[in-house]
Amino acid sequence: QVQLVESGGGLVQPGGSLSLSCAASGITFSIYTMGWYRQAPGKQREYVAVFTSGGSTMYADSVKGRFTISRDNAKNTVALQMNSLKPEDTAVYYCNGNWNGYNYWGQGTQVTVSS
């Protein structure tokens, strides 16, 4: 059974930082491209950042320079460090694992940026 479990969401003031983590089980983690996506109220889910099995990272323009994705293949975890947060970063953040047509999602964790 595949499980992706996110943690670390919460309420933070604009300009603040927050770190998300995703623990994966039931997959051969090292071969998966792992990513973070988000969905704000009334909007479609959008890509935030990915970390490929080959070691490459990619970011959406809206978070480039503020967010950092990392992964630990020994612990089967992927993290998202979010700095300089803005109100428009408010969303439910989802962990994603993708490989060869196999695509899995976590349940999501709420991030709210507000004063």
mmCIF file of C-alpha atoms in Angstrom:
data_model
loop_
_atom_site.group_PDB
_atom_site.id
_atom_site.type_symbol
_atom_site.label_atom_id
_atom_site.label_comp_id
_atom_site.label_asym_id
_atom_site.label_seq_id
_atom_site.Cartn_x
_atom_site.Cartn_y
_atom_site.Cartn_z
ATOM 1 C CA GLN A 1 0.000 0.000 0.000
ATOM 2 C CA VAL A 2 1.429 3.329 -1.083
ATOM 3 C CA GLN A 3 1.292 6.169 1.400
ATOM 4 C CA LEU A 4 2.541 9.730 1.181
ATOM 5 C CA VAL A 5 2.061 11.571 4.460
ATOM 6 C CA GLU A 6 2.669 15.300 4.686
ATOM 7 C CA SER A 7 3.378 17.239 7.847
ATOM 8 C CA GLY A 8 4.498 20.702 8.869
ATOM 9 C CA GLY A 9 1.739 22.982 7.658
ATOM 10 C CA GLY A 10 0.293 25.772 9.728
ATOM 11 C CA LEU A 11 -0.229 29.489 10.123
ATOM 12 C CA VAL A 12 2.653 31.885 9.530
ATOM 13 C CA GLN A 13 2.973 35.634 9.142
ATOM 14 C CA PRO A 14 4.011 37.197 5.835
ATOM 15 C CA GLY A 15 7.767 37.091 5.500
ATOM 16 C CA GLY A 16 8.007 34.052 7.714
ATOM 17 C CA SER A 17 9.234 30.541 7.066
ATOM 18 C CA LEU A 18 7.739 27.091 7.214
ATOM 19 C CA SER A 19 9.053 23.636 6.448
ATOM 20 C CA LEU A 20 6.966 20.799 5.042
ATOM 21 C CA SER A 21 7.899 17.139 5.069
ATOM 22 C CA CYS A 22 6.526 14.113 3.254
ATOM 23 C CA ALA A 23 7.190 10.535 4.313
ATOM 24 C CA ALA A 24 6.688 7.891 1.649
ATOM 25 C CA SER A 25 6.093 4.186 2.022
ATOM 26 C CA GLY A 26 5.162 1.370 -0.319
ATOM 27 C CA ILE A 27 7.268 2.644 -3.230
ATOM 28 C CA THR A 28 10.875 2.328 -4.346
ATOM 29 C CA PHE A 29 11.430 5.911 -3.326
ATOM 30 C CA SER A 30 14.775 6.522 -5.013
ATOM 31 C CA ILE A 31 13.453 5.973 -8.532
ATOM 32 C CA TYR A 32 10.510 8.347 -8.157
ATOM 33 C CA THR A 33 10.377 11.980 -9.088
ATOM 34 C CA MET A 34 9.059 13.622 -5.943
ATOM 35 C CA GLY A 35 7.293 16.920 -5.965
ATOM 36 C CA TRP A 36 5.188 19.459 -4.169
ATOM 37 C CA TYR A 37 2.005 20.944 -5.557
ATOM 38 C CA ARG A 38 -0.521 23.329 -4.062
ATOM 39 C CA GLN A 39 -4.151 24.266 -4.450
ATOM 40 C CA ALA A 40 -5.600 27.539 -3.272
ATOM 41 C CA PRO A 41 -9.347 27.975 -2.722
ATOM 42 C CA GLY A 42 -11.167 28.303 -6.029
ATOM 43 C CA LYS A 43 -8.042 27.558 -8.058
ATOM 44 C CA GLN A 44 -6.583 24.563 -9.815
ATOM 45 C CA ARG A 45 -3.805 22.521 -8.301
ATOM 46 C CA GLU A 46 -0.441 23.884 -9.446
ATOM 47 C CA TYR A 47 3.110 22.676 -9.521
ATOM 48 C CA VAL A 48 5.490 24.137 -6.948
ATOM 49 C CA ALA A 49 8.733 22.150 -7.106
ATOM 50 C CA VAL A 50 10.079 18.748 -8.103
ATOM 51 C CA PHE A 51 13.183 16.722 -7.348
ATOM 52 C CA THR A 52 13.946 14.067 -9.921
ATOM 53 C CA SER A 53 15.499 10.691 -9.259
ATOM 54 C CA GLY A 54 18.533 11.926 -11.159
ATOM 55 C CA GLY A 55 19.101 14.758 -8.734
ATOM 56 C CA SER A 56 17.656 17.700 -10.653
ATOM 57 C CA THR A 57 15.382 20.263 -9.065
ATOM 58 C CA MET A 58 12.869 22.566 -10.714
ATOM 59 C CA TYR A 59 10.712 25.322 -9.334
ATOM 60 C CA ALA A 60 7.696 27.302 -10.371
ATOM 61 C CA ASP A 61 8.622 30.897 -11.147
ATOM 62 C CA SER A 62 6.390 32.106 -8.333
ATOM 63 C CA VAL A 63 8.510 30.367 -5.658
ATOM 64 C CA LYS A 64 11.978 30.420 -7.229
ATOM 65 C CA GLY A 65 14.531 31.830 -4.820
ATOM 66 C CA ARG A 66 12.190 31.462 -1.835
ATOM 67 C CA PHE A 67 11.444 27.728 -1.656
ATOM 68 C CA THR A 68 13.906 24.832 -1.562
ATOM 69 C CA ILE A 69 13.039 21.193 -2.183
ATOM 70 C CA SER A 70 15.206 18.423 -0.795
ATOM 71 C CA ARG A 71 15.005 14.658 -0.524
ATOM 72 C CA ASP A 72 16.563 11.929 1.596
ATOM 73 C CA ASN A 73 16.480 8.596 -0.199
ATOM 74 C CA ALA A 74 17.706 6.778 2.895
ATOM 75 C CA LYS A 75 14.709 8.005 4.890
ATOM 76 C CA ASN A 76 12.191 8.063 2.021
ATOM 77 C CA THR A 77 11.362 11.685 2.680
ATOM 78 C CA VAL A 78 11.026 14.845 0.652
ATOM 79 C CA ALA A 79 10.920 18.289 2.205
ATOM 80 C CA LEU A 80 9.996 21.799 1.149
ATOM 81 C CA GLN A 81 11.608 24.728 2.934
ATOM 82 C CA MET A 82 9.538 27.849 2.375
ATOM 83 C CA ASN A 83 11.013 31.262 3.153
ATOM 84 C CA SER A 84 9.770 34.807 2.629
ATOM 85 C CA LEU A 85 6.228 33.547 2.566
ATOM 86 C CA LYS A 86 3.505 35.686 1.002
ATOM 87 C CA PRO A 87 -0.270 35.647 1.479
ATOM 88 C CA GLU A 88 -0.572 34.271 -2.052
ATOM 89 C CA ASP A 89 1.312 31.172 -0.919
ATOM 90 C CA THR A 90 -1.737 30.219 1.127
ATOM 91 C CA ALA A 91 -2.952 26.831 -0.096
ATOM 92 C CA VAL A 92 -3.188 23.144 0.643
ATOM 93 C CA TYR A 93 0.191 21.654 -0.208
ATOM 94 C CA TYR A 94 0.350 18.142 -1.624
ATOM 95 C CA CYS A 95 3.236 15.722 -1.882
ATOM 96 C CA ASN A 96 3.481 13.791 -5.148
ATOM 97 C CA GLY A 97 5.443 10.775 -6.305
ATOM 98 C CA ASN A 98 5.665 9.931 -9.995
ATOM 99 C CA TRP A 99 7.395 7.189 -11.945
ATOM 100 C CA ASN A 100 6.622 5.543 -15.250
ATOM 101 C CA GLY A 101 2.926 6.351 -15.126
ATOM 102 C CA TYR A 102 2.534 5.538 -11.473
ATOM 103 C CA ASN A 103 1.354 8.704 -9.768
ATOM 104 C CA TYR A 104 0.574 9.078 -6.067
ATOM 105 C CA TRP A 105 -0.644 11.924 -3.881
ATOM 106 C CA GLY A 106 -0.623 12.666 -0.197
ATOM 107 C CA GLN A 107 -3.654 13.950 1.658
ATOM 108 C CA GLY A 108 -2.369 17.524 1.783
ATOM 109 C CA THR A 109 -1.398 19.951 4.505
ATOM 110 C CA GLN A 110 -2.747 23.480 4.933
ATOM 111 C CA VAL A 111 -0.407 26.439 4.787
ATOM 112 C CA THR A 112 -1.886 29.814 5.693
ATOM 113 C CA VAL A 113 0.115 33.014 5.378
ATOM 114 C CA SER A 114 -1.639 35.829 7.186
ATOM 115 C CA SER A 115 -1.031 38.573 9.700
#
